[in-house]
Amino acid sequence: MKSKIQIQLLVIYLVTLAVVVGGFQIYISRNVYSRMQRDVIKNMEFTTDSLEAQLETYFSNSDQVMINMIYKGTLLKYLEELNEVSGLTDMERMKYARKFDELIESQSTFPIIPSSHVSIYNLDMTYKYEYNPVKTSNLGNVLENSEKEEYLEHYNRVICRSENSENGTFSIIRLITNLDAEKLGYMELQLDYRDLDRMCDFKDERTTYILDQNGNMLYPDKTVEKDELDFADEITGEKTGVVQIGNDYYAWEKLDKYDMIVAVRQSEQAMFETLNSLKRTTMTILVLLFLGASFVGYYSVYRTLKPIKTLTEQVMKINYGQMNLDIHKEQHIADEMVVLQSAFSDMLQRIKTAAEKELYLQKEQERMKYEALQKQIAPHFIHNTLYVISIAAQEKRNDDVIVMCKGLSDILRYSMNLEHMKVRFEEELAYIKNYIRLQEENYGEDFQYSIEVDERWMDVEIPRMFLQPFVENCFKHGFGNAEPPYYLKICGTADNDSCQLYIEDNGAGITDAALTHIEDMLENPDYNKTDSEDSLGVVNTIRRFRYLYGNKGNVTVERQLQGGTRVKIEIRRR
C-alpha cells in the first residue's frame, strides 16, 4: 500500500516528465516533421512539373510535324483535287500515294516520323493514305463521339487513345483546313505508348495518369478502376496542385496548350516512409527515456518516504479494539520514529478512553430520542385510520367495517409493540398491506396498487412504523388534491451492495414549499409544535432512519416530472 504523499510526489514527477517529453514531441512535430512533410510534397510537385514539361515538348514536336506536313507542302492542293474527284482509278490512287510518300519523306528528319503511323483522309473519307499502315484507325472513334468531334472542329486537333487494347497506340488527329477555313480532310498521327512509358514509368510505386481534353484516360493504356479517377473531381482552376484522397496523394499539373492533365499518384505510406521511420525512432527513444526516468524517480521517492510509509501503515491498523502502535526499528529508520511511536501510543490511549465515554452517552441519547419519536407517531396514525373506518360505518358497510376493524386491530397490535426498535422488512410490509387494504375499502374502484419487492429485502431490518407516513401521505395529500383514478406502487430492488425501495403515486405531487419545509425541519432538531403537522410524520420517520443507519442509509422525497410523488429509500450493505 503506497502512502498518499508518495503517490502525490510520483504523480507530480511523472506529470512534469510527461509535459517535458510531450512538449519536445510537439516541438519536433511542428518544426521538423511538418517541414520534412512539406519538402516531400514539394518534391512530388517538382517531379510532376518536370514530367509535364517533357510531355508538352513531346506533344508539341509531334503536332509541329503534322503542321509542317499540312501547310509547308502541297498537301492542301492534293486534298482539294481529291475532294473534287468523284471516283479514282487504281492508277490514280497509286499516283497520289507516291505524292504523299514524297511529302512524308520530306519530314523524315524529325525523329518521330520513321516509327510513327500517318494516315491522311479526304473530306468524305473515300480516299485514305497510310504511312506505316496499322490495323485500326482512331479517327472513326472520334467522329462517332459527339464531344470529341465537336472539340476537333473547334480546335482543329484532338488527342485520343485507341479503343483496341491490343493496338497499344494513341493518336493526334488534325482537321485539315485551307487558309479560308474550308475543311479538306483529316490527318492522323498514331504514336506508340512506349514513348509515354519512357517518360511516365518511374519504375517504382508511383503511378502516372494523363487525362485528355474530355477527361478520359489517355495513359496508362489499361482499364483503370473508377476510384482511380476520383482525383479528377478535386482538381481546381489552378494550373498545379496536390490533393490527398484516402491513403494516396495526387500531384497534378495542366498542359494548357492541349487541355490535358498529368497527375502522379503515390501512396502516403511510400511517400512518407523516411519521415515515418524517423518518427518511430524518435518515439522509441522518448519512450525509453521516459521509462528510465520514471524508474529513477520512483526509486528515489521510495527510499525517501519509506520511513514515513512504515509509520502510516501502523497507524492505519489502529481501530477501537487495537490502539497499540508497534514499529519495528530498521537500520535505515531514524531514532525520531521511535519517539513518534511513544507519543502516538499515549495519544491513542487517551483517545480510546474519551471515545468509550462519548459512545456510551450517544447511545443513551439516541435511545431516548427514538422512544420520544415513536410515541409522537402512534397518535398521528391512529387518528387517520379511525377516520377511514368511521366513513365506512356511516355508509352502513358492516362487512367492510368488520374487515377494517380486524385490520386495524392487527395494525394497533403491531404499532403498540415497543420491545424492538427495528423489525424485519417482511413484518413491516405485512403491516403496510393491512393499511392499504383499509384505504382500498374507502376509495373503491378509483384506487389500484401494486407491491413488488425483491426477496432479499425481507430480512433487512428497518425502524418500526417506518413506511407508514410515506404511504399515508399518498392518500392524504397526493390523492386528496387530484382526480381519480389513483395508483400506488411499492417497488423494492436489491443487489450485493445496496437495497432500494420506491414508493410512488400519481397524485398531485409534493409542492416545492413542502419539500423546503421538510428540509428545514430536518436541519433544525429543536423543532416545536408550531411546525406543520402535515410534515411532522415524514420528518420524524426520516430522523429515526438516520439515527439507526447513519451515513449507510438515505431517504429522498421528490416530485415526479409526470406527476405524483416518489420516495426513494436506500440502505447500503457495505
Coordinates of C-alpha atoms in Angstrom, one line a residue:
M1 CA 0.0 0.0 0.0
K2 CA 1.6 3.3 -1.1
S3 CA 1.3 6.3 1.1
K4 CA -0.6 9.3 -0.1
I5 CA 2.4 11.6 -0.2
Q6 CA 4.4 9.0 -2.1
I7 CA 1.7 8.8 -4.7
Q8 CA 1.4 12.6 -4.9
L9 CA 5.1 13.1 -5.4
L10 CA 5.2 10.4 -8.0
V11 CA 2.3 11.9 -9.9
I12 CA 3.9 15.3 -9.8
Y13 CA 7.2 14.0 -11.1
L14 CA 5.6 11.8 -13.8
V15 CA 3.3 14.7 -14.9
T16 CA 6.2 17.1 -15.1
L17 CA 8.3 14.5 -17.0
A18 CA 5.3 13.8 -19.4
V19 CA 4.9 17.5 -20.0
V20 CA 8.6 17.9 -20.9
V21 CA 8.6 14.8 -23.2
G22 CA 5.3 15.8 -24.7
G23 CA 6.4 19.4 -25.3
F24 CA 9.6 18.1 -27.0
Q25 CA 7.5 15.8 -29.2
I26 CA 5.1 18.7 -30.1
Y27 CA 8.1 20.9 -30.9
I28 CA 9.8 18.5 -33.3
S29 CA 6.4 17.7 -34.9
R30 CA 5.7 21.3 -35.7
N31 CA 9.3 22.4 -36.6
V32 CA 10.9 19.3 -38.0
Y33 CA 8.3 16.8 -39.1
S34 CA 6.0 19.4 -40.7
R35 CA 8.9 20.9 -42.6
M36 CA 10.0 17.5 -43.9
Q37 CA 6.5 16.7 -44.9
R38 CA 6.3 20.0 -46.9
D39 CA 9.6 19.2 -48.6
V40 CA 8.3 15.7 -49.6
I41 CA 5.2 17.3 -51.1
K42 CA 7.2 19.9 -52.9
N43 CA 9.5 17.2 -54.4
M44 CA 6.4 15.4 -55.7
E45 CA 5.2 18.7 -57.3
F46 CA 8.7 19.2 -58.8
T47 CA 8.5 15.7 -60.3
T48 CA 5.1 16.3 -61.8
D49 CA 6.3 19.7 -63.2
S50 CA 9.3 18.0 -64.9
L51 CA 7.0 15.3 -66.3
E52 CA 4.6 18.0 -67.6
A53 CA 7.5 19.8 -69.4
Q54 CA 8.6 16.6 -71.1
L55 CA 5.1 15.7 -72.2
E56 CA 4.4 19.2 -73.5
T57 CA 7.7 19.1 -75.6
Y58 CA 6.7 15.6 -76.9
F59 CA 3.2 16.6 -78.0
S60 CA 4.4 19.9 -79.4
N61 CA 7.1 18.3 -81.5
S62 CA 4.5 15.7 -82.8
D63 CA 2.0 18.4 -83.5
Q64 CA 4.5 20.6 -85.3
V65 CA 5.4 17.7 -87.6
M66 CA 1.7 17.5 -88.6
I67 CA 1.5 21.2 -89.2
N68 CA 4.6 21.2 -91.3
M69 CA 3.2 18.4 -93.5
I70 CA -0.1 20.2 -93.9
Y71 CA 1.0 23.8 -94.5
K72 CA 4.6 23.7 -95.8
G73 CA 4.0 21.4 -98.7
T74 CA 1.4 20.6 -101.4
L75 CA -0.9 18.5 -99.1
L76 CA -3.7 21.1 -99.3
K77 CA -3.6 21.0 -103.1
Y78 CA -3.7 17.2 -103.2
L79 CA -6.7 17.1 -100.9
E80 CA -8.6 19.8 -102.9
E81 CA -8.1 17.7 -106.0
L82 CA -9.2 14.5 -104.2
N83 CA -12.4 16.2 -102.9
E84 CA -13.3 17.3 -106.5
V85 CA -12.9 13.8 -108.0
S86 CA -15.9 11.6 -107.7
G87 CA -14.0 8.4 -108.2
L88 CA -10.4 7.3 -108.5
T89 CA -8.9 4.5 -110.6
D90 CA -6.2 2.3 -109.1
M91 CA -3.6 4.2 -111.2
E92 CA -4.7 7.5 -109.8
R93 CA -4.6 6.2 -106.3
M94 CA -1.1 5.0 -106.8
K95 CA -0.1 8.4 -108.2
Y96 CA -1.4 10.2 -105.1
A97 CA 0.2 7.6 -102.8
R98 CA 3.6 8.4 -104.3
K99 CA 3.0 12.1 -103.9
F100 CA 2.1 11.6 -100.2
D101 CA 5.2 9.4 -99.8
E102 CA 7.4 12.2 -101.1
L103 CA 5.6 14.6 -98.7
I104 CA 6.2 12.4 -95.7
E105 CA 9.8 11.7 -96.6
S106 CA 10.4 15.4 -96.7
Q107 CA 9.7 15.4 -92.9
S108 CA 11.9 12.3 -92.2
T109 CA 14.5 14.4 -90.5
F110 CA 12.2 14.5 -87.5
P111 CA 12.9 11.5 -85.2
I112 CA 9.2 10.9 -84.6
I113 CA 8.4 10.1 -88.3
P114 CA 10.2 6.8 -89.0
S115 CA 8.5 5.0 -86.1
S116 CA 5.1 6.6 -86.4
H117 CA 1.9 5.8 -88.3
V118 CA 0.5 8.5 -90.5
S119 CA -3.0 8.4 -92.2
I120 CA -4.4 11.1 -94.5
Y121 CA -8.1 11.2 -95.5
N122 CA -10.1 13.4 -97.8
L123 CA -13.2 15.0 -96.5
D124 CA -15.7 12.3 -97.2
M125 CA -13.1 9.7 -96.4
T126 CA -13.3 7.9 -99.8
Y127 CA -9.6 8.2 -100.0
K128 CA -7.1 7.1 -97.4
Y129 CA -3.3 7.2 -97.4
E130 CA -1.3 5.3 -94.9
Y131 CA 2.3 5.6 -93.9
N132 CA 3.4 2.5 -91.9
P133 CA -0.1 1.0 -92.1
V134 CA -1.9 -0.1 -88.9
K135 CA -4.8 -2.4 -88.4
T136 CA -7.1 0.1 -86.6
S137 CA -7.6 3.8 -87.0
N138 CA -8.8 6.0 -84.2
L139 CA -10.4 8.6 -86.5
G140 CA -13.6 6.6 -86.7
N141 CA -14.0 6.6 -82.9
V142 CA -13.5 10.4 -82.8
L143 CA -16.2 11.1 -85.5
E144 CA -18.6 8.7 -83.7
N145 CA -18.2 10.6 -80.4
S146 CA -20.0 13.9 -80.4
E147 CA -17.8 15.5 -77.7
K148 CA -14.6 14.6 -79.4
E149 CA -15.9 15.6 -82.9
E150 CA -17.1 18.9 -81.5
Y151 CA -13.7 19.5 -79.9
L152 CA -11.9 18.6 -83.2
E153 CA -13.9 21.0 -85.3
H154 CA -13.4 23.8 -82.7
Y155 CA -9.7 23.4 -82.1
N156 CA -8.7 21.5 -85.3
R157 CA -6.9 19.0 -83.1
V158 CA -7.8 16.2 -80.8
I159 CA -5.7 13.6 -78.9
C160 CA -7.3 10.2 -78.1
R161 CA -6.3 6.7 -77.2
S162 CA -7.1 3.5 -79.1
E163 CA -10.2 1.7 -78.1
N164 CA -8.5 -1.6 -79.1
S165 CA -6.5 -2.7 -76.1
E166 CA -4.2 -4.8 -78.4
N167 CA -3.4 -1.8 -80.6
G168 CA -1.2 -0.1 -78.0
T169 CA -1.3 3.3 -79.7
F170 CA -2.7 6.7 -79.2
S171 CA -3.4 9.4 -81.9
I172 CA -3.1 13.0 -82.6
I173 CA -5.8 13.8 -85.2
R174 CA -6.0 17.1 -87.1
L175 CA -8.8 18.6 -89.1
I176 CA -7.1 19.9 -92.3
T177 CA -8.4 23.2 -93.5
N178 CA -7.2 25.7 -96.1
L179 CA -6.5 29.4 -95.5
D180 CA -10.2 30.1 -95.9
A181 CA -11.0 27.7 -93.1
E182 CA -12.6 25.3 -95.5
K183 CA -12.5 21.7 -94.3
L184 CA -10.4 19.5 -96.7
G185 CA -9.8 16.3 -94.8
Y186 CA -8.1 14.7 -91.8
M187 CA -4.6 13.6 -90.7
E188 CA -4.0 11.0 -88.0
L189 CA -0.6 10.6 -86.4
Q190 CA -0.6 7.3 -84.3
L191 CA 2.1 7.2 -81.7
D192 CA 3.4 4.3 -79.6
Y193 CA 2.6 4.1 -75.9
R194 CA 6.2 3.0 -75.3
D195 CA 7.2 6.7 -75.9
L196 CA 5.0 7.7 -72.9
D197 CA 6.3 4.7 -70.9
R198 CA 9.8 6.0 -71.2
M199 CA 8.7 9.4 -69.7
C200 CA 5.9 8.3 -67.3
D201 CA 7.0 5.0 -65.9
F202 CA 9.1 5.7 -62.7
K203 CA 9.9 2.0 -62.1
D204 CA 8.6 2.3 -58.5
E205 CA 5.3 2.5 -56.7
R206 CA 4.4 5.9 -58.3
T207 CA 1.7 5.9 -61.0
T208 CA 1.2 8.5 -63.7
Y209 CA -2.1 9.4 -65.2
I210 CA -2.8 11.5 -68.3
L211 CA -6.3 12.8 -68.9
D212 CA -7.2 14.0 -72.4
Q213 CA -9.3 17.1 -73.2
N214 CA -12.5 15.3 -72.5
G215 CA -11.4 14.0 -69.1
N216 CA -10.9 10.4 -70.4
M217 CA -7.9 8.3 -69.5
L218 CA -5.1 8.6 -72.1
Y219 CA -2.3 7.0 -70.0
P220 CA -1.8 4.3 -68.8
D221 CA -3.0 2.1 -71.6
K222 CA -5.1 -0.1 -69.4
T223 CA -8.6 -0.2 -67.9
V224 CA -8.5 1.6 -64.5
E225 CA -10.8 1.3 -61.6
K226 CA -13.4 4.0 -61.2
D227 CA -12.0 5.2 -57.9
E228 CA -8.6 5.8 -59.5
L229 CA -10.1 8.8 -61.3
D230 CA -11.6 10.3 -58.2
F231 CA -8.8 12.8 -58.1
A232 CA -10.1 14.5 -61.2
D233 CA -13.1 15.8 -59.2
E234 CA -10.7 17.5 -56.8
I235 CA -8.8 19.4 -59.5
T236 CA -9.4 23.2 -59.2
G237 CA -8.9 26.0 -61.6
E238 CA -5.2 26.3 -60.6
K239 CA -2.6 25.2 -63.0
T240 CA -1.0 22.8 -60.5
G241 CA -1.8 21.4 -57.1
V242 CA -1.6 18.5 -54.7
V243 CA -4.6 16.7 -53.2
Q244 CA -5.0 13.7 -50.8
I245 CA -7.7 11.1 -51.5
G246 CA -7.9 8.3 -49.0
N247 CA -4.4 7.0 -48.4
D248 CA -3.0 8.4 -51.7
Y249 CA -1.5 11.7 -52.7
Y250 CA -2.0 13.1 -56.2
A251 CA 0.2 15.9 -57.6
W252 CA -1.3 17.3 -60.8
E253 CA -0.5 19.9 -63.5
K254 CA -2.3 21.1 -66.5
L255 CA -1.0 21.1 -70.1
D256 CA -2.9 24.2 -71.0
K257 CA -1.9 24.1 -74.7
Y258 CA -3.6 20.7 -75.1
D259 CA -6.3 20.9 -72.4
M260 CA -4.8 17.8 -70.8
I261 CA -3.9 17.0 -67.2
V262 CA -0.9 14.9 -66.0
A263 CA -1.1 13.5 -62.4
V264 CA 1.3 11.5 -60.3
R265 CA -0.1 9.2 -57.6
Q266 CA 1.9 7.9 -54.7
S267 CA 0.7 6.2 -51.5
E268 CA 1.0 8.0 -48.3
Q269 CA 3.0 5.2 -46.8
A270 CA 5.6 5.1 -49.5
M271 CA 5.7 8.9 -49.8
F272 CA 6.5 9.5 -46.2
E273 CA 8.4 6.2 -45.5
T274 CA 11.6 8.0 -44.4
L275 CA 9.6 10.5 -42.3
N276 CA 7.6 7.8 -40.6
S277 CA 10.8 5.8 -39.9
L278 CA 12.2 8.9 -38.2
K279 CA 9.0 9.4 -36.2
R280 CA 9.1 5.8 -35.0
T281 CA 12.8 6.0 -34.0
T282 CA 12.2 9.3 -32.1
M283 CA 9.2 8.0 -30.3
T284 CA 11.1 4.8 -29.3
I285 CA 13.9 6.9 -27.8
L286 CA 11.5 9.2 -26.0
V287 CA 9.5 6.2 -24.5
L288 CA 12.8 4.6 -23.3
L289 CA 13.9 7.9 -21.8
F290 CA 10.5 8.3 -20.1
L291 CA 10.5 4.8 -18.7
G292 CA 14.1 5.1 -17.4
A293 CA 13.5 8.5 -15.8
S294 CA 10.3 7.1 -14.3
F295 CA 12.1 4.2 -12.7
V296 CA 14.8 6.5 -11.3
G297 CA 12.1 8.9 -9.9
Y298 CA 10.2 6.1 -8.3
Y299 CA 13.2 4.6 -6.6
S300 CA 14.3 8.0 -5.2
V301 CA 10.8 8.7 -3.8
Y302 CA 10.5 5.2 -2.4
R303 CA 13.8 5.5 -0.5
T304 CA 13.0 8.9 0.8
L305 CA 9.4 8.2 2.0
K306 CA 9.8 4.6 3.2
P307 CA 10.1 5.6 7.0
I308 CA 7.0 7.7 6.8
K309 CA 5.2 4.9 4.9
T310 CA 6.1 2.4 7.7
L311 CA 4.6 4.7 10.3
T312 CA 1.5 5.3 8.2
E313 CA 0.9 1.6 7.7
Q314 CA 1.0 1.1 11.5
V315 CA -1.4 3.9 12.1
M316 CA -3.9 2.5 9.5
K317 CA -4.1 -0.7 11.5
I318 CA -5.4 1.1 14.6
N319 CA -9.0 0.6 15.5
Y320 CA -11.2 0.8 18.6
G321 CA -10.0 -2.6 19.9
Q322 CA -6.4 -2.2 18.9
M323 CA -4.8 1.1 19.7
N324 CA -1.2 0.0 20.3
L325 CA 1.5 1.3 18.0
D326 CA 4.2 -1.2 17.0
I327 CA 7.0 0.0 14.7
H328 CA 10.0 -2.3 14.2
K329 CA 13.2 -0.3 14.1
E330 CA 15.1 -0.9 11.0
Q331 CA 18.6 0.2 10.1
H332 CA 17.6 3.0 7.8
I333 CA 14.9 4.3 10.1
A334 CA 15.9 7.3 12.3
D335 CA 15.5 7.4 16.1
E336 CA 12.9 10.1 15.6
M337 CA 10.4 7.3 14.6
V338 CA 10.8 5.7 18.0
V339 CA 9.9 9.0 19.7
L340 CA 6.8 9.3 17.4
Q341 CA 5.8 5.7 18.4
S342 CA 5.7 6.5 22.1
A343 CA 3.9 9.8 21.5
F344 CA 1.3 8.1 19.3
S345 CA 0.7 5.3 21.8
D346 CA 0.0 7.8 24.7
M347 CA -2.3 9.8 22.5
L348 CA -4.2 6.8 21.3
Q349 CA -4.9 5.6 24.8
R350 CA -6.4 9.0 25.7
I351 CA -8.5 8.9 22.6
K352 CA -9.8 5.4 23.4
T353 CA -10.9 6.5 26.9
A354 CA -12.7 9.6 25.6
A355 CA -14.3 7.6 22.7
E356 CA -15.7 5.0 25.1
K357 CA -17.3 7.7 27.3
E358 CA -18.7 9.5 24.2
L359 CA -20.1 6.4 22.7
Y360 CA -22.0 5.5 25.9
L361 CA -23.6 8.9 26.1
Q362 CA -24.5 8.9 22.4
K363 CA -26.3 5.6 22.6
E364 CA -28.3 6.7 25.7
Q365 CA -29.3 9.9 23.9
E366 CA -30.4 8.1 20.7
R367 CA -32.4 5.6 22.7
M368 CA -34.3 8.4 24.5
K369 CA -34.9 10.3 21.2
Y370 CA -36.2 7.2 19.5
E371 CA -38.7 6.4 22.2
A372 CA -40.0 10.0 22.1
L373 CA -40.4 10.0 18.4
Q374 CA -42.2 6.7 18.3
K375 CA -44.7 8.0 20.9
Q376 CA -45.4 11.0 18.7
I377 CA -46.1 8.9 15.6
A378 CA -48.6 6.5 17.1
P379 CA -51.4 9.0 17.8
H380 CA -51.0 10.6 14.5
F381 CA -51.5 7.3 12.7
I382 CA -54.5 6.1 14.8
H383 CA -56.4 9.4 14.1
N384 CA -56.2 8.9 10.3
T385 CA -57.1 5.2 10.4
L386 CA -60.2 5.7 12.7
Y387 CA -61.4 8.4 10.3
V388 CA -61.4 5.9 7.4
I389 CA -63.4 3.4 9.5
S390 CA -65.9 6.0 10.6
I391 CA -66.7 6.8 7.0
A392 CA -67.4 3.1 6.3
A393 CA -69.7 2.9 9.3
Q394 CA -71.7 6.0 8.2
E395 CA -72.2 4.3 4.8
K396 CA -73.5 1.1 6.7
R397 CA -70.9 -1.2 5.1
N398 CA -71.0 -3.6 8.0
D399 CA -68.9 -6.3 6.4
D400 CA -66.3 -3.8 5.4
V401 CA -66.3 -2.4 8.9
I402 CA -65.6 -5.8 10.4
V403 CA -62.8 -6.4 8.0
M404 CA -61.3 -3.0 8.6
C405 CA -61.7 -3.3 12.4
K406 CA -59.8 -6.6 12.2
G407 CA -57.1 -5.0 10.1
L408 CA -57.0 -2.0 12.5
S409 CA -56.6 -4.4 15.4
D410 CA -53.6 -6.0 13.7
I411 CA -52.2 -2.6 13.0
L412 CA -52.6 -1.4 16.5
R413 CA -51.1 -4.6 17.9
Y414 CA -48.1 -4.1 15.6
S415 CA -47.7 -0.4 16.4
M416 CA -48.0 -0.8 20.2
N417 CA -45.2 -3.4 20.4
L418 CA -42.3 -1.3 21.6
E419 CA -40.0 -4.1 22.6
H420 CA -37.8 -3.8 19.5
M421 CA -36.6 -0.6 17.8
K422 CA -36.1 -2.5 14.5
V423 CA -38.1 -5.1 12.7
R424 CA -37.7 -7.3 9.7
F425 CA -38.9 -5.7 6.5
E426 CA -41.3 -8.6 6.0
E427 CA -43.2 -7.7 9.2
E428 CA -43.4 -4.0 8.2
L429 CA -44.6 -4.9 4.7
A430 CA -47.4 -7.1 6.1
Y431 CA -48.4 -4.1 8.3
I432 CA -48.5 -1.7 5.3
K433 CA -50.6 -4.2 3.2
N434 CA -53.2 -4.1 6.0
Y435 CA -53.1 -0.4 5.9
I436 CA -53.5 -0.2 2.1
R437 CA -56.4 -2.7 2.2
L438 CA -58.2 -0.4 4.7
Q439 CA -57.7 2.5 2.3
E440 CA -58.8 0.4 -0.7
E441 CA -62.2 -0.1 1.0
N442 CA -62.6 3.7 1.1
Y443 CA -61.6 4.5 -2.4
G444 CA -63.2 1.6 -4.2
E445 CA -62.6 1.1 -7.9
D446 CA -60.9 4.5 -8.2
F447 CA -57.8 3.1 -6.5
Q448 CA -55.3 0.5 -7.7
Y449 CA -52.0 -0.5 -6.2
S450 CA -49.1 -2.9 -6.8
I451 CA -46.4 -4.2 -4.5
E452 CA -43.3 -5.9 -6.0
V453 CA -40.4 -6.3 -3.6
D454 CA -37.2 -8.4 -4.1
E455 CA -37.0 -11.4 -1.7
R456 CA -33.6 -10.0 -0.5
W457 CA -35.5 -7.2 1.2
M458 CA -37.4 -9.5 3.5
D459 CA -34.6 -10.0 6.1
V460 CA -33.5 -6.3 6.1
E461 CA -34.0 -4.6 9.4
I462 CA -35.8 -1.2 9.4
P463 CA -37.3 1.0 12.1
R464 CA -40.8 0.0 13.2
M465 CA -43.6 2.1 11.6
F466 CA -41.1 3.4 9.0
L467 CA -43.2 3.1 5.8
Q468 CA -46.4 4.3 7.4
P469 CA -46.0 8.1 7.0
F470 CA -45.0 7.9 3.3
V471 CA -47.9 5.6 2.3
E472 CA -50.3 7.7 4.4
N473 CA -49.3 10.9 2.7
C474 CA -50.1 9.3 -0.7
F475 CA -53.7 9.2 0.3
K476 CA -54.0 12.3 2.4
H477 CA -52.1 14.7 0.2
G478 CA -51.5 13.0 -3.1
F479 CA -54.9 11.7 -3.9
G480 CA -56.8 14.3 -1.9
N481 CA -55.8 17.0 -4.3
A482 CA -56.1 15.0 -7.6
E483 CA -58.7 13.4 -9.8
P484 CA -59.1 9.6 -10.0
P485 CA -58.0 7.0 -10.9
Y486 CA -55.4 6.7 -8.2
Y487 CA -52.4 4.5 -8.3
L488 CA -49.9 3.5 -5.7
K489 CA -46.7 1.5 -6.4
I490 CA -44.2 0.0 -4.0
C491 CA -41.2 -1.5 -5.7
G492 CA -38.1 -2.9 -4.0
T493 CA -34.8 -3.9 -5.7
A494 CA -31.6 -5.3 -4.2
D495 CA -28.1 -6.2 -5.2
N496 CA -24.9 -7.2 -3.3
D497 CA -24.1 -3.6 -2.4
S498 CA -27.4 -2.0 -1.5
C499 CA -31.2 -2.2 -1.3
Q500 CA -33.5 0.3 -2.9
L501 CA -37.2 0.8 -2.2
Y502 CA -39.5 3.2 -4.2
I503 CA -42.9 4.4 -3.1
E504 CA -44.7 6.2 -6.0
D505 CA -48.1 7.7 -6.5
N506 CA -49.9 9.6 -9.3
G507 CA -51.4 12.2 -7.1
A508 CA -51.0 15.9 -7.1
G509 CA -47.3 15.7 -6.2
I510 CA -45.5 17.3 -3.3
T511 CA -45.0 21.1 -3.6
D512 CA -41.7 22.9 -3.6
A513 CA -42.7 24.7 -0.4
A514 CA -43.4 21.4 1.4
L515 CA -40.0 20.0 0.3
T516 CA -38.3 23.1 1.6
H517 CA -40.2 22.9 4.9
I518 CA -39.2 19.3 5.4
E519 CA -35.5 20.1 4.7
D520 CA -35.7 23.0 7.2
M521 CA -37.2 20.8 9.9
L522 CA -34.6 18.1 9.3
E523 CA -31.8 20.7 9.7
N524 CA -33.4 22.0 13.0
P525 CA -33.5 19.2 15.5
D526 CA -35.2 21.5 18.2
Y527 CA -38.4 22.0 16.3
N528 CA -41.6 22.6 18.4
K529 CA -45.3 22.0 17.9
T530 CA -45.9 25.2 16.0
D531 CA -44.3 23.4 12.9
S532 CA -46.7 22.0 10.3
E533 CA -48.3 18.7 11.5
D534 CA -48.5 17.6 7.8
S535 CA -44.8 17.2 7.6
L536 CA -44.2 16.1 11.1
G537 CA -44.7 12.3 10.5
V538 CA -42.3 12.3 7.5
V539 CA -39.7 14.3 9.3
N540 CA -39.8 12.1 12.5
T541 CA -39.6 9.0 10.3
I542 CA -36.6 10.2 8.4
R543 CA -34.9 11.2 11.7
R544 CA -35.4 7.7 13.1
F545 CA -33.9 6.3 10.0
R546 CA -30.9 8.5 10.3
Y547 CA -30.4 7.7 14.0
L548 CA -30.4 3.9 13.2
Y549 CA -28.4 3.9 10.0
G550 CA -26.2 7.0 9.9
N551 CA -24.4 7.5 6.6
K552 CA -25.3 4.0 5.4
G553 CA -28.9 5.0 4.8
N554 CA -30.6 7.7 2.7
V555 CA -34.2 8.8 2.2
T556 CA -35.1 11.1 -0.7
V557 CA -38.6 12.7 -1.3
E558 CA -39.1 14.3 -4.8
R559 CA -41.8 15.4 -7.2
Q560 CA -42.0 13.3 -10.4
L561 CA -42.0 15.0 -13.8
Q562 CA -45.0 13.1 -15.0
G563 CA -46.9 13.9 -11.8
G564 CA -47.1 12.5 -8.3
T565 CA -44.5 12.0 -5.6
R566 CA -41.7 9.4 -5.3
V567 CA -39.9 8.4 -2.1
K568 CA -36.6 6.6 -2.5
I569 CA -35.2 4.6 0.5
E570 CA -31.7 3.2 0.2
I571 CA -29.7 1.0 2.6
R572 CA -26.1 0.3 1.8
R573 CA -24.9 -3.1 2.8
R574 CA -21.2 -2.1 2.8

